[in-house]
Every structure is written in structure tokens, then in C-alpha cells.
Short mmCIF file of C-alpha atoms in Angstrom, two decimals:
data_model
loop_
_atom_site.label_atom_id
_atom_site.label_comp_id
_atom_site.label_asym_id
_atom_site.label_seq_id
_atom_site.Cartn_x
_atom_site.Cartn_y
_atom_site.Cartn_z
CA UNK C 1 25.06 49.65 -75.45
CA UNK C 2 21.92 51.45 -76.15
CA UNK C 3 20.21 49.39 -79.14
CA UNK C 4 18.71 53.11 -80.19
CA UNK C 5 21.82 54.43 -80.69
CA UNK C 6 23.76 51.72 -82.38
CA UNK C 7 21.63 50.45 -84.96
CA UNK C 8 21.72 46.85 -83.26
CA UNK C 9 18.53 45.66 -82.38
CA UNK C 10 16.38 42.40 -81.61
CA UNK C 11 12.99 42.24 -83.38
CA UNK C 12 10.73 40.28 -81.25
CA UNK C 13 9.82 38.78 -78.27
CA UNK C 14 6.98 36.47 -77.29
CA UNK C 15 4.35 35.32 -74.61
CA UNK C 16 1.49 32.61 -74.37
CA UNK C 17 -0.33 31.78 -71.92
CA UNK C 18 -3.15 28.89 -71.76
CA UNK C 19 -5.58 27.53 -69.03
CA UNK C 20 -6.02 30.39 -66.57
CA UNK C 21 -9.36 33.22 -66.47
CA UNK C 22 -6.70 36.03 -66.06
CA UNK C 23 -4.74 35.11 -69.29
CA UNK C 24 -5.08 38.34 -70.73
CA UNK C 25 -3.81 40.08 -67.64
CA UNK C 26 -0.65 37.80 -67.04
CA UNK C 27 0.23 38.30 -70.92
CA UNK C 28 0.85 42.27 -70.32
CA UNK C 29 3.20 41.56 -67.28
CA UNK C 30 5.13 38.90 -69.07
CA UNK C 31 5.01 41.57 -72.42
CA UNK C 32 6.45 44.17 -69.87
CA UNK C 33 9.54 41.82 -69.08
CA UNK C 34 10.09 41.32 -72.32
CA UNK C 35 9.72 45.00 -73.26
CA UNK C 36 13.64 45.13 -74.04
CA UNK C 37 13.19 43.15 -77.04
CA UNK C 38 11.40 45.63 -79.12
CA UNK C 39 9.46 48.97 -78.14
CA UNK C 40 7.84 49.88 -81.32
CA UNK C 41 4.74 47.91 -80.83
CA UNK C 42 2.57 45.76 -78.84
CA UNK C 43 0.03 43.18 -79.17
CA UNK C 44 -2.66 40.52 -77.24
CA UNK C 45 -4.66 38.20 -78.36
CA UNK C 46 -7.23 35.92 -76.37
CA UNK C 47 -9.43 33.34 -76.85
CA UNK C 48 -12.27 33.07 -74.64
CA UNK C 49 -13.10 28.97 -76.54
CA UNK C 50 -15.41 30.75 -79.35
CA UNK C 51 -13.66 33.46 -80.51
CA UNK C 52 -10.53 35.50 -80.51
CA UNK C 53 -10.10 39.30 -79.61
CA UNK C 54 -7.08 41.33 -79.94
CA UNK C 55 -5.36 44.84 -78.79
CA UNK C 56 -2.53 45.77 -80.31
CA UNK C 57 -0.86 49.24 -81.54
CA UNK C 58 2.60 50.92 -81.65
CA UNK C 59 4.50 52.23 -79.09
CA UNK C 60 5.27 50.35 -75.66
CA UNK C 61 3.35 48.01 -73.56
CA UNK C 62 2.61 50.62 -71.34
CA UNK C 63 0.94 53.15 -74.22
CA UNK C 64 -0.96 50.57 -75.99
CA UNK C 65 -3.11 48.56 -73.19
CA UNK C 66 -5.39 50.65 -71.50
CA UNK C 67 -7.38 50.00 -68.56
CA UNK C 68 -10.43 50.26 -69.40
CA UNK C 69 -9.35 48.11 -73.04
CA UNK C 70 -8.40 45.44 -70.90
CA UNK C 71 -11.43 44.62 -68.89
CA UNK C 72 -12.72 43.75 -72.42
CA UNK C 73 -9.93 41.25 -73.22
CA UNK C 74 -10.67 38.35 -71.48
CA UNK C 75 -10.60 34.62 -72.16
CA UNK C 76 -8.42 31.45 -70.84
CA UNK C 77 -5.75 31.95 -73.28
CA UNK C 78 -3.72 34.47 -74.52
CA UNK C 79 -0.88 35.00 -77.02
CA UNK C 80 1.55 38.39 -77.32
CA UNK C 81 4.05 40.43 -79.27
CA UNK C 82 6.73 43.51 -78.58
CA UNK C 83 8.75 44.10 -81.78
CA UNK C 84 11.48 46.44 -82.92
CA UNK C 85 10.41 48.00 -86.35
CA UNK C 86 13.39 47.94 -89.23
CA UNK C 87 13.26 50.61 -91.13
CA UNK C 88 10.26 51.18 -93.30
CA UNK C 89 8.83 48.18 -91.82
CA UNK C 90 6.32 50.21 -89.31
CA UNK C 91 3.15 50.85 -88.98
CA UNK C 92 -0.33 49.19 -87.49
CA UNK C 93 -0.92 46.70 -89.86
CA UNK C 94 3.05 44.97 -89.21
CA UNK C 95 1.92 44.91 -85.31
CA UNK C 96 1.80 41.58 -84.10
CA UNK C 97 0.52 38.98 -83.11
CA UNK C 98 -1.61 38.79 -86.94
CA UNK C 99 -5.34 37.99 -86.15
CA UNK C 100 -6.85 36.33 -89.33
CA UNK C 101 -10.77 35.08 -89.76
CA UNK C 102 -12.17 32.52 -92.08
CA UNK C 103 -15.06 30.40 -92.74
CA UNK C 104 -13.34 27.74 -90.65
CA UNK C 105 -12.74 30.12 -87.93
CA UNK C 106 -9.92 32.68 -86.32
CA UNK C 107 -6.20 32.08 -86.11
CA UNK C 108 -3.37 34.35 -85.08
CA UNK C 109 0.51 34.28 -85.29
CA UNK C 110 2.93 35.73 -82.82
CA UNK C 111 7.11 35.21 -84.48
CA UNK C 112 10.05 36.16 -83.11
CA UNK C 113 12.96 35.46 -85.88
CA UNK C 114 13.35 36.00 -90.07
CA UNK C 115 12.90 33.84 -92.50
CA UNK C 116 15.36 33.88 -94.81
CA UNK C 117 13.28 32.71 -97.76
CA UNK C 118 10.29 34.49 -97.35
CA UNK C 119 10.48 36.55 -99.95
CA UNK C 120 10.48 33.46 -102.57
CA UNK C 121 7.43 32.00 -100.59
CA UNK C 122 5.99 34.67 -100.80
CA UNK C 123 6.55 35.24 -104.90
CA UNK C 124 5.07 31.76 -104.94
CA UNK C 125 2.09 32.00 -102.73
CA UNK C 126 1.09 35.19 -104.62
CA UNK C 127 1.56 33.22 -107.99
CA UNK C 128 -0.87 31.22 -106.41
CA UNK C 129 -3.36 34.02 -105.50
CA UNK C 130 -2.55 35.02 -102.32
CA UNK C 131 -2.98 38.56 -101.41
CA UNK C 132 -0.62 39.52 -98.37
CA UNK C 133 -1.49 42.24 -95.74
CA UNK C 134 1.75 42.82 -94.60
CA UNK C 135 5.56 43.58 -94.94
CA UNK C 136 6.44 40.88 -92.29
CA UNK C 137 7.69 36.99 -92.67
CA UNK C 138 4.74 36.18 -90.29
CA UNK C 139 2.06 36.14 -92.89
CA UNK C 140 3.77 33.43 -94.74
CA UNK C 141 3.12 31.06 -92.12
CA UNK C 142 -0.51 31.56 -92.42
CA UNK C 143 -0.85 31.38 -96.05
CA UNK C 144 1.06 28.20 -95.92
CA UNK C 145 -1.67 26.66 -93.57
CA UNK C 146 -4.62 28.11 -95.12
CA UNK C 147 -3.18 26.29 -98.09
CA UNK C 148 -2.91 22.95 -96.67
CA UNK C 149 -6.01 21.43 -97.23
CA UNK C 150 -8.50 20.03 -95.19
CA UNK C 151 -5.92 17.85 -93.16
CA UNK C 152 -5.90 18.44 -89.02
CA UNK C 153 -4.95 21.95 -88.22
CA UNK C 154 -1.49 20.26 -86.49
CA UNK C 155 -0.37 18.35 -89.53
CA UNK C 156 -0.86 21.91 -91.58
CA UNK C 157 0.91 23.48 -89.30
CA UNK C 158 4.08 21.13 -89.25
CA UNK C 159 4.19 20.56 -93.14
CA UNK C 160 3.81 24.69 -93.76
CA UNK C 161 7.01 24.88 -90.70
CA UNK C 162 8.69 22.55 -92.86
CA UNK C 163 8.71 24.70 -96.09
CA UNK C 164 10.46 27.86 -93.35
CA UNK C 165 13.95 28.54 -93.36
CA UNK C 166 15.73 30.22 -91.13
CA UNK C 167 15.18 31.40 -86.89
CA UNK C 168 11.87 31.76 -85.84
CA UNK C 169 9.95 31.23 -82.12
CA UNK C 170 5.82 30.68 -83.06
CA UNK C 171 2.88 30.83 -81.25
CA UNK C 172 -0.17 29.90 -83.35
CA UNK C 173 -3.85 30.20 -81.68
CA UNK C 174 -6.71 29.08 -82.47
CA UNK C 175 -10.22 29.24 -80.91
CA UNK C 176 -9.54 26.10 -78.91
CA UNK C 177 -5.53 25.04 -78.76
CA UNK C 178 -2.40 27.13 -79.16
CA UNK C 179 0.87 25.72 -80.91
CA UNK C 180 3.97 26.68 -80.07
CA UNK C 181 7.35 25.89 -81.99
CA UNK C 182 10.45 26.74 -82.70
CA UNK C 183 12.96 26.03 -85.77
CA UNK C 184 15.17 22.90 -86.61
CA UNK C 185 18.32 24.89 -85.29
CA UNK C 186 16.83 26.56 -82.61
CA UNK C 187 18.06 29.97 -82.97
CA UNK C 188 16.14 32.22 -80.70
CA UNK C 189 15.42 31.33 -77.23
CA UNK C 190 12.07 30.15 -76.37
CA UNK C 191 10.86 27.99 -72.81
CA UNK C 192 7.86 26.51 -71.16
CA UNK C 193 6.27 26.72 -68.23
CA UNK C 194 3.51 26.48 -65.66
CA UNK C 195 1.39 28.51 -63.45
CA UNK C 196 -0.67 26.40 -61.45
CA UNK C 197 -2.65 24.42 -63.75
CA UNK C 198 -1.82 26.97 -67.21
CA UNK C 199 0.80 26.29 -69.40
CA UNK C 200 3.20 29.53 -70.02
CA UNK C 201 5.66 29.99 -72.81
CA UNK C 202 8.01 33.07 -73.28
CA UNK C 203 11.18 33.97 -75.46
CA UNK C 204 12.75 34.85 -71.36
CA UNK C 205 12.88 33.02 -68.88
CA UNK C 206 12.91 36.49 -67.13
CA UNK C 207 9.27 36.65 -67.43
CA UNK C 208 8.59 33.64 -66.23
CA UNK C 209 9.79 35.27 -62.68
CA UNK C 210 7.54 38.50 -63.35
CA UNK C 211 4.41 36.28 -63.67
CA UNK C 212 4.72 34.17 -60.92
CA UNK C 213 5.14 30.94 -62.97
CA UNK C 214 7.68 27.94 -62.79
CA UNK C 215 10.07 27.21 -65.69
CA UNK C 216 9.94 23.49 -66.91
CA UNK C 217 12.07 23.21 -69.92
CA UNK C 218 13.44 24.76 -72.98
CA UNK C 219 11.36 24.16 -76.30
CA UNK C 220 13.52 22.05 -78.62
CA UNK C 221 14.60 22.64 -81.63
CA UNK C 222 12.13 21.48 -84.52
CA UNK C 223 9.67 20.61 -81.62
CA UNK C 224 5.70 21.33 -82.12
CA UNK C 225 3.72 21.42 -78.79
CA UNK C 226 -0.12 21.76 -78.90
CA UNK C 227 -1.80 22.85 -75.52
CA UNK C 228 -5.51 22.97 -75.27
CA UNK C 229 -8.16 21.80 -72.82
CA UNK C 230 -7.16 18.24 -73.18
CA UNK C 231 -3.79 18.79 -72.26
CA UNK C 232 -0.11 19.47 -73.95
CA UNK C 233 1.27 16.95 -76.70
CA UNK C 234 4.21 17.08 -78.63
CA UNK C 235 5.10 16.41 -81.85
CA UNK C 236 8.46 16.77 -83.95
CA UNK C 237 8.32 18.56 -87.93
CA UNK C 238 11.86 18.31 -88.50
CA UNK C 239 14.73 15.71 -86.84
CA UNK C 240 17.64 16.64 -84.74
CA UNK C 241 20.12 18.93 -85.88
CA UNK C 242 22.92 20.41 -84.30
CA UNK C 243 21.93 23.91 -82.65
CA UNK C 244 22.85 27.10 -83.72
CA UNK C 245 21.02 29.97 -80.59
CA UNK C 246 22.20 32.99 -81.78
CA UNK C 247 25.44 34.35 -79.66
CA UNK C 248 23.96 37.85 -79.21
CA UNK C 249 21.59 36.30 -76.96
CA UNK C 250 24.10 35.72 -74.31
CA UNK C 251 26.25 38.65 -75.16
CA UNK C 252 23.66 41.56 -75.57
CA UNK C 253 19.86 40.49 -76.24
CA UNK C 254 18.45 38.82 -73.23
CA UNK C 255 18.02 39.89 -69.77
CA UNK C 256 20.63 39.19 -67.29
CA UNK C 257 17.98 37.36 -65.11
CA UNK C 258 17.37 35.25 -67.99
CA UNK C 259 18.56 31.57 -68.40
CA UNK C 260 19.11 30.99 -72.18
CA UNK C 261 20.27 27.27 -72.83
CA UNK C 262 20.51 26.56 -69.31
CA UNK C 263 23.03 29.48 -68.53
CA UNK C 264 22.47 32.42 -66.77
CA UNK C 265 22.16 35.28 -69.02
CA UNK C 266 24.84 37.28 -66.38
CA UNK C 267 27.03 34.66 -65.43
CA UNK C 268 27.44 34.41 -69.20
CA UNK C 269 28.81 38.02 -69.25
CA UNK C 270 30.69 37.99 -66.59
CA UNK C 271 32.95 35.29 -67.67
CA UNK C 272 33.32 37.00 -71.41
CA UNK C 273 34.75 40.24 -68.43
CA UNK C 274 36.99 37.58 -67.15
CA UNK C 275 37.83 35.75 -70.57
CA UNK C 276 38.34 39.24 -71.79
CA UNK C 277 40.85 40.42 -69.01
CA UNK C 278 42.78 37.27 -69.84
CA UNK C 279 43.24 37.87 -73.06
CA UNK C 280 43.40 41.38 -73.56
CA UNK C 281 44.84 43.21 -69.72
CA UNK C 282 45.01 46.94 -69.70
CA UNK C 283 46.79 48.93 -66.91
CA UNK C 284 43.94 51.03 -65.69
CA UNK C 285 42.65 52.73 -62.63
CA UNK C 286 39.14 51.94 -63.05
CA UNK C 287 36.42 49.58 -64.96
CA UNK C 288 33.16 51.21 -66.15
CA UNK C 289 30.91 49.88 -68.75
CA UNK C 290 28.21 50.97 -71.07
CA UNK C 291 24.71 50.73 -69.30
CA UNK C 292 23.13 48.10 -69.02
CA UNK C 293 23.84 45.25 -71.23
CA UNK C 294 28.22 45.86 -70.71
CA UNK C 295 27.90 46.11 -66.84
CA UNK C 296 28.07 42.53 -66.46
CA UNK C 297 30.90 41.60 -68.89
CA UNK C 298 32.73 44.97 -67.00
CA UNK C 299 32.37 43.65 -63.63
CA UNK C 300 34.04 40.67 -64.69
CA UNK C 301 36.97 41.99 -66.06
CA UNK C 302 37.24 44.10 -63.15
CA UNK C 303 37.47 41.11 -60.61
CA UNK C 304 39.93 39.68 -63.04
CA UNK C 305 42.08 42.38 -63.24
CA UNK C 306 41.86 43.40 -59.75
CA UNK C 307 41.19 47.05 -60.51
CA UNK C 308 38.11 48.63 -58.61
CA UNK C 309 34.62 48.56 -61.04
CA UNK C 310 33.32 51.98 -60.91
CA UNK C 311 29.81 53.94 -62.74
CA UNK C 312 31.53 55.65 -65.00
CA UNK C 313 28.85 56.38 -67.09
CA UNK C 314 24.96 57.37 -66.00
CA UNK C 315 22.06 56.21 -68.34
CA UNK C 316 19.47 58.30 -68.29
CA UNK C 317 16.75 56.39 -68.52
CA UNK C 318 13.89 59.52 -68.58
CA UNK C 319 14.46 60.47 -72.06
CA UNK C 320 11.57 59.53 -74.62
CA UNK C 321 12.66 56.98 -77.08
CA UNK C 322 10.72 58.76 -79.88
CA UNK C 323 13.81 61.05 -79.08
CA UNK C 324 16.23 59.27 -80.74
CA UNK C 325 15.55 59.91 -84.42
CA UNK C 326 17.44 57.07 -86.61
CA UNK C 327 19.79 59.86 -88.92
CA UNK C 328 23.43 60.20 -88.31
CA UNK C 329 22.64 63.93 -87.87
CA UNK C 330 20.75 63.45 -84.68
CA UNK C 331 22.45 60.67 -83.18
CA UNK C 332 25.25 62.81 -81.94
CA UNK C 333 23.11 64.68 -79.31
CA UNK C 334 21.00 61.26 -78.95
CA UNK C 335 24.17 59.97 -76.85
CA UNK C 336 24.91 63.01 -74.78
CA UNK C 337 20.90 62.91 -73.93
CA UNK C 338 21.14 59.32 -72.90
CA UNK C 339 25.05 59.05 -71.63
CA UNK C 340 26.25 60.91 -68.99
CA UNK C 341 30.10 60.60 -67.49
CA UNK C 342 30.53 60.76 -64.11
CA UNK C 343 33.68 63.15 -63.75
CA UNK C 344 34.17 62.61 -60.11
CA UNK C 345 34.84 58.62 -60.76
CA UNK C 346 36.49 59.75 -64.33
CA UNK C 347 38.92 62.55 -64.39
CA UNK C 348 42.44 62.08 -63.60
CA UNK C 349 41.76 58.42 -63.95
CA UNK C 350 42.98 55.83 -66.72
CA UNK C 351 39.57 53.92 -67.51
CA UNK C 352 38.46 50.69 -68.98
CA UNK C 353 35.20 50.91 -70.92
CA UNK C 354 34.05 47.55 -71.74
CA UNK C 355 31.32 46.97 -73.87
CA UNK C 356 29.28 44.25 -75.45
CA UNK C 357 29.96 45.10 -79.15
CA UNK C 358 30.98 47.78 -81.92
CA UNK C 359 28.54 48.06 -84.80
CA UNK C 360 29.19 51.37 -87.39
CA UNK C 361 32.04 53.13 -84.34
CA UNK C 362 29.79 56.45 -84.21
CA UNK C 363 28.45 55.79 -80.81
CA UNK C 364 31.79 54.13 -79.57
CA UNK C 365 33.75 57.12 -80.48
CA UNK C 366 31.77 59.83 -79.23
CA UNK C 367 31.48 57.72 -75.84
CA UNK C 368 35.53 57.73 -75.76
CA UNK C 369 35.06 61.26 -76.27
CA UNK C 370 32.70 62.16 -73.66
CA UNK C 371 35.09 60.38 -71.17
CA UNK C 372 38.06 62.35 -71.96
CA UNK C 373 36.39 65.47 -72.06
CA UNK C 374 35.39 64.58 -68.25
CA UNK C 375 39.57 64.26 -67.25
CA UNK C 376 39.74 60.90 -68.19
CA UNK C 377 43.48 60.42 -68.85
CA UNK C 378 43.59 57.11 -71.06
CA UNK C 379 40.79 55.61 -72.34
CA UNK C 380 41.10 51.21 -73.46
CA UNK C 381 38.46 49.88 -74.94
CA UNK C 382 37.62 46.62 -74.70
CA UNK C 383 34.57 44.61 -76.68
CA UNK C 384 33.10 41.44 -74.83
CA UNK C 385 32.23 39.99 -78.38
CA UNK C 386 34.13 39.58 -81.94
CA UNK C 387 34.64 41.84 -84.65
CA UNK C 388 30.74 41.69 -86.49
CA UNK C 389 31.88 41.80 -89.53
CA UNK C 390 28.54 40.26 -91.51
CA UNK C 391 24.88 41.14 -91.08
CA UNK C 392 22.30 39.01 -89.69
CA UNK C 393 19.13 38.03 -91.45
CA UNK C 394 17.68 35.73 -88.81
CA UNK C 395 15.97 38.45 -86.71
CA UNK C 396 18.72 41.12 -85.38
CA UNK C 397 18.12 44.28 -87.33
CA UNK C 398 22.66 44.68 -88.13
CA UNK C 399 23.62 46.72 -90.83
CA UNK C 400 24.63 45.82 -94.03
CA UNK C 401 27.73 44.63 -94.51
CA UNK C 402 29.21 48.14 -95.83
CA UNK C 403 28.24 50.01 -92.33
CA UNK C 404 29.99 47.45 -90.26
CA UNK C 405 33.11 48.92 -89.12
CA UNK C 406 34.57 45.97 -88.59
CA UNK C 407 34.00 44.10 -91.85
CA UNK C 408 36.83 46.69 -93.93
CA UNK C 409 39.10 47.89 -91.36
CA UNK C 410 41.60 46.37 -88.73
CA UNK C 411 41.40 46.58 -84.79
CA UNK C 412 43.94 49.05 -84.85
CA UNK C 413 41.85 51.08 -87.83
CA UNK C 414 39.26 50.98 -85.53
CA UNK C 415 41.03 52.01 -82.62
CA UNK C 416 41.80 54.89 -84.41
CA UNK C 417 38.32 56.14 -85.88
CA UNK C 418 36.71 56.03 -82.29
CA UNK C 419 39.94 57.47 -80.37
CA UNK C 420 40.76 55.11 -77.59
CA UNK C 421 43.95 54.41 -76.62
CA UNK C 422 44.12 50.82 -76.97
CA UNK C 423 41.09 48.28 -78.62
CA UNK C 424 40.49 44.57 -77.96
CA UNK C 425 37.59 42.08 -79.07
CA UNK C 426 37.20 38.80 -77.25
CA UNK C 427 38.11 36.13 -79.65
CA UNK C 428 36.24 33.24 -81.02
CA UNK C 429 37.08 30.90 -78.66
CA UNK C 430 37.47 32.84 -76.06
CA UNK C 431 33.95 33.81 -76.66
CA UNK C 432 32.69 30.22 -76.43
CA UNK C 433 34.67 29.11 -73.40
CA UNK C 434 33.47 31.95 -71.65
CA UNK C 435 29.85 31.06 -72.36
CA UNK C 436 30.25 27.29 -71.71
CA UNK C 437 27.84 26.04 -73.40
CA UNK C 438 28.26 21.90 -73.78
CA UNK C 439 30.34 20.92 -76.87
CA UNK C 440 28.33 19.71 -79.69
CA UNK C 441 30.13 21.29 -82.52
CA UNK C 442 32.96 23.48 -83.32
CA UNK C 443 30.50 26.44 -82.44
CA UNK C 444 29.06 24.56 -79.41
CA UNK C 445 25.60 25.21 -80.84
CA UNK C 446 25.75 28.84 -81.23
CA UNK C 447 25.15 30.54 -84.30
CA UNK C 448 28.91 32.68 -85.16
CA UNK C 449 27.75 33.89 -88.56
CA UNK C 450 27.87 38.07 -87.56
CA UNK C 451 31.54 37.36 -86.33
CA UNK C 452 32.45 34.29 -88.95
CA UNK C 453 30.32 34.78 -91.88
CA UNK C 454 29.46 31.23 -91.55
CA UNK C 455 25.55 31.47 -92.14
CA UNK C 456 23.96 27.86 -90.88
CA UNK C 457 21.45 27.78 -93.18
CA UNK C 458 20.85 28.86 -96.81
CA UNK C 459 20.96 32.73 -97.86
CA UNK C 460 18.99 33.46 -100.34
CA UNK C 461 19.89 36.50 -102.90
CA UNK C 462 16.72 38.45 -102.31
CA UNK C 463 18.02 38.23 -98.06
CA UNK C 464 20.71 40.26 -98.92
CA UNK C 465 19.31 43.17 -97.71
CA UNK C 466 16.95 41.69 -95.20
CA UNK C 467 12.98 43.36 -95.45
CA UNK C 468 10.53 43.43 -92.62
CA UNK C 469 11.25 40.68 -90.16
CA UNK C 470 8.67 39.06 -87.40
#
């Protein structure tokens, strides 16, 4: 569903880029692809081998790089940002990626993820004397490696990664090398590649496709890799541990043309449609589902249930986002701006409206509504994930735990509240068999905590109610 409207949204996404004149260039297209992962800000950096140079401001890729900016930003590497602003988290100064300047010389941080214990890193570190910038988890990392010494830049970088916890993607750049790596349980998606003789790296896979480069392999989990004019090396921080990519990915987040662990980002969903029609059948007359992320997961449970898929509802996809203010007041007229039924598929019809999840129920119900009021006879609802009945703090901006519908109320409760006549949630491990991932554990290294409340690492008390994140 539309992240705007139901207060479910990822925070980051990321793009390097090292080894080719045009670096700056290639890092807005592959920002662009990656544009669904946040929209409220934008950023570049490039190094040209003596110093780095950065663009960056709120708003989308699009608004912030200008023409005329960008025949200033050039160099043969580049690093970038989108993110998704939490609440009170805005503003220029959170935009990434960070550019800081020393003595020693320039060094800038691009995150996709939270850190769980950044807020007692960061009571520490200011203990200490450090004086931070920012609201965002980011800065930590930096701190940490100003702080470590005079040792090789790498070996600061791995031992300040080792005092993290909790899902982040980096890219770290430096005058001469960029570092790329991604935490011990490998909970956001991150993947390598070439074009020609650079070295690309991007949260998608998706935007490997835009730029015109070749996917290679995933990053692993507690992997460092360090590309500069010499060539790529890698190097481990942490040992193996079993994996824990955050489920959303597969059933919301990414980009259908993505590959995320291997699996095709729309394959995924259409199997949670099939695993979904197995489990929970409705006699109906037509499928529709929520634009865009649901359309997948609706097409198959159409083919499984061998009722005709039909656009049942029109996204309008010329309305502003700035639109969309975040109170409940406005968020009413926010759907009927960006939802449209289509009454000639609709009316005098029984419909199916799948849809990848249910977060607080507003949007859900006034969806259901809009659908009747177009002659929709029946209207089943069913949900291609679990109940989310605990908030996130790895990166995914969910509610607390007291505006989750699901986490005081029953399926029938909510059935209910948002007025359809029947509700179903793909289970568990229907959920996982649908995705296929490889078995490795009982979660078949997926992260279940929003549906389980089964965190894999460590929450601390002061995560509770999660601050700024990347």
C-alpha cells in the first residue's frame, strides 16, 4: 500500500560507485531506482583522488540535483543516499551521505538501517567529548573511527563496526578507497557489482539494471570490502552468524525487479498470492490489489483461485507527496486523492483486495469503503503478510506498539474496524514457504520480529521508541 498513507516506511537506500569518470552521473540514475526507498532527501558525494564534494538537500532525486550542479560534481567515485525522514528527524543537516573534514583528510558515510544502541554510544562518545551534528545513527560510526587511533583507516573501521548493533548497509569514502559493509546478520539487502572496469554497489539489485552494470554477488553478512585504485579486498569484522534480512523486503520494500537473497523480489509475491489462496480461499468474482507493492501477491492468488485479476483500484500517481500531511485529520482525503475505484470492474461484483500488510486499519478501512461505495457487493480482505504486531527498530519507520492494530485485537476485531466481509493474514509458515528462501533456521534467515516479537539482537530500553534512524 502507499507507504504515505500507512505510516510504514523504509528509511534508506544506497549507491556507490568506484573506478569510472562519470561516477557522479551513474550515482543519480542508480539514486532514481532506488527513489522508492525514501523521498525526503537526497545526497552525492565524489571523490575526484584529492578531495571530496557533495550535493545533497531534501526532497526527491529529481528536485535536489540540478543540471548545472552536476557538471561541478565530478570525480571517479561516488557514494549516495535517498531516505525517508521519521518524524522530527528532518531537516538538511540529517541528509545523507555525512561529509566530515579533518586534519587527516575528508570522509563521508552513506547507512541504510538503525542501530539499536546508538543512543548509549552516543551518551558515551559525548562523555568523551564528542560533539554530534546530527539526530541520525550515522554519526556514530564516524566518531567511532575518528576515535580509533592512528591504526590503518580499515582496521578503524572494522573495530568501530564491531561496537554497532543492529541492521545497517555502509558505504564509507575516503579521498582514495571506499568501504562498503554490511552487519553480522545481514538485515538489509545490499549487492555488488561491475560496470566495465568500476565496481558498483546498491541496496537493489534493480539499479543495477538502470545503470547498465552486471550484478556479481550479494555482500555478506559481517563482510568489509575496500575498493580503491589497487583493486577490491575483503576482509571479515565479525564471524558467521545465521541471517536474519528483514521479511518486509520481500513482502513490501524492494522493487519487484529486484533479486533480494537470490529471489526475485515478484516471484516472491506471487507465491505469498498463491500461499495465501491456499490457505485462506474466498468465493469472489474478481482479484484487485492495492497499487503497486499488492499487485504481485494479488495476481497470485488470482491464478490460484482461478478467478479473473482485475484493476480494481487506480493510483494516481500525479499527486504531490508534500500532499499527504502525516495527521489522522488529513489522511482521510490523502487516500481518495491517491486511490481511485474503478466502478466499471467493481460494482455488482464480490472482490478480493489483497494487500501486502495492515499497520493502524485507517487506510484499510476507508479502502473497503471506497469499494463498496463503487457497487462492490462483498468485499474479503486478504493480507500477504502476518499480523505486525511489534515495531521495528532496525530501519522501518512502524509504529509503536500501541498503534498497531494488530498487536491488541483479533483478526475478526479487525475485520470489523475496517468493514470487510471476511479478513485473512498469511501465516508464519506459510509466509516462509512462499518465499523459499534455503533453510538455515527456524526463520530461514529472515528476520520475523514485527510478526513474532522475536527481536535477533539486543533491544535496548532507550530503542523503545526508536529516534532518527540512517
Amino acid at each position: 500500500m502507499l507507504a504515505e498513507l500507512k505510516g510504514l516506511n523504509e528509511e534508506c537506500g544506497i549507491f556507490g560507485i568506484w573506478g569510472h569518470p562519470d561516477s557522479a552521473q551513474i550515482t543519480y540514475y542508480g539514486l532514481h531506482s532506488l527513489q522508492h526507498r525514501g523521498q525526503e532527501g537526497a545526497g552525492i558525494v565524489v571523490t575526484d583522488g584529492e578531495k571530496l564534494k557533495t550535493i545533497k538537500g531534501t526532497g526527491l532525486v529529481t528536485e535536489v540535483f540540478k543540471q548545472d550542479e552536476m557538471t561541478d560534481l565530478y570525480g571517479k567515485a561516488a557514494i549516495g543516499h535517498v531516505r525517508y525522514a521519521t518524524a522530527g528527524g528532518g531537516g538538511y543537516e540529517n541528509v545523507q551521505p555525512l561529509l566530515f573534514r579533518s586534519q587527516s583528510g575528508g570522509l563521508a558515510l552513506a547507512h541504510n538501517g538503525n542501530l539499536v544502541n546508538a543512543n548509549a554510544l552516543k551518551h558515551q562518545l559525548e562523555g568523551q567529548g564528542s560533539i554530534f551534528q546530527t539526530t541520525s545513527d550515522t554519526e556514530v560510526l564516524a566518531h567511532l573511527i575518528k576515535r580509533g587511533g592512528n591504526l590503518p583507516l580499515n582496521d578503524r573501521v572494522k573495530n568501530a563496526l564491531t561496537m554497532l548493533k543492529g541492521a545497517y548497509a555502509f558505504l564509507v569514502m575516503t579521498e582514495d578507497e571506499m568501504m562498503i559493509a554490511l552487519d553480522p546478520l545481514g538485515m538489509r539487502p545490499l549487492s555488488l557489482g561491475r560496470l566495465g572496469d568500476a565496481y558498483v554497489v546498491a541496496s537493489e539489485t534493480c539499479a543495477f539494471d538502470v545503470v547498465g552494470a552486471t550484478y556479481e554477488r550479494e555482500v555478506e553478512p559481517g563482510e568489509l570490502i575496500i575498493i580503491s585504485d589497487e583493486g577490491i579486498r575483503t576482509e571479515r569484522f565479525s564471524g558467521f552468524q545465521s541471517r536474519a534480512i528483514c521479511s518486509m523486503e520481500y513482502i513490501y520494500f524492494a522493487r519487484p525487479d529486484s533479486n533480494v537473497g537470490r529471489i526475485n523480489v515478484h516471484s516472491a509475491r506471487k507465491n505469498l498470492g498463491r500461499w495465501l489462496a491456499l490457505e485462506a480461499p474466498a468465493e469472489a468474482d474478481v482479484v484487485t490489489g492495492v497499487p503497486d507493492s499488492s499487485i504481485s501477491a494479488a495476481i497470485g492468488y488470482a491464478e490460484a483461485m482461478g478467478i479473473p485479476y482485475e484493476i480494481g483500484l487506480i493510483k494516481n500517481r500525479y499527486v504531490g507527496r508534500t500532499f499527504i500531511q502525516p495527521s489522522q485529520s488529513l489522511r482521510e482525503q490523502g487516500v481518495k486523492m491517491k486511490l481511485s475505484p474503478v466502478r466499471g470492474i467493481v460494482e455488482g461484483k464480490r472482490v478480493v483486495m489483497v494487500d501486502d500488510s495492515i499497520v493502524r486499519g485507517t487506510t484499510s478501512r476507508r479502502i473497503v469503503n471506497m469499494l463498496r461505495q463503487a457497487g462492490a457487493t462483498e468485499v474479503h480482505v486478504r493480507i500477504s503478510s502476518p499480523p505486525i504486531k511489534n515495531p521495528c527498530y532496525y530501519g522501518i519507520d512502524t509504529s509503536t506498539r500501541e498503534e498497531l492494530i494488530a498487536s491488541s485485537r483479533s483478526v475478526e476485531e479487525i475485520r470489523q474496524i475496517i468493514g470487510a466481509d471476511s479478513l485473512s493474514f498469511i501465516s508464519n509458515e506459510g509466509l516462509l514457504s512462499a518465499i523459499g528462501r534455503p533453510d538455515m533456521d527456524e526463520n530461514r534467515g529472515q528476520c520475523m520480529a514485527c510478526f513474532t516479537g522475536k527481536y535477533p539482537t539486543e533491544i535496548f530500553p532507550d530503542t523503545v521508541h526508536p529516534h532518527e534512524k540512517c
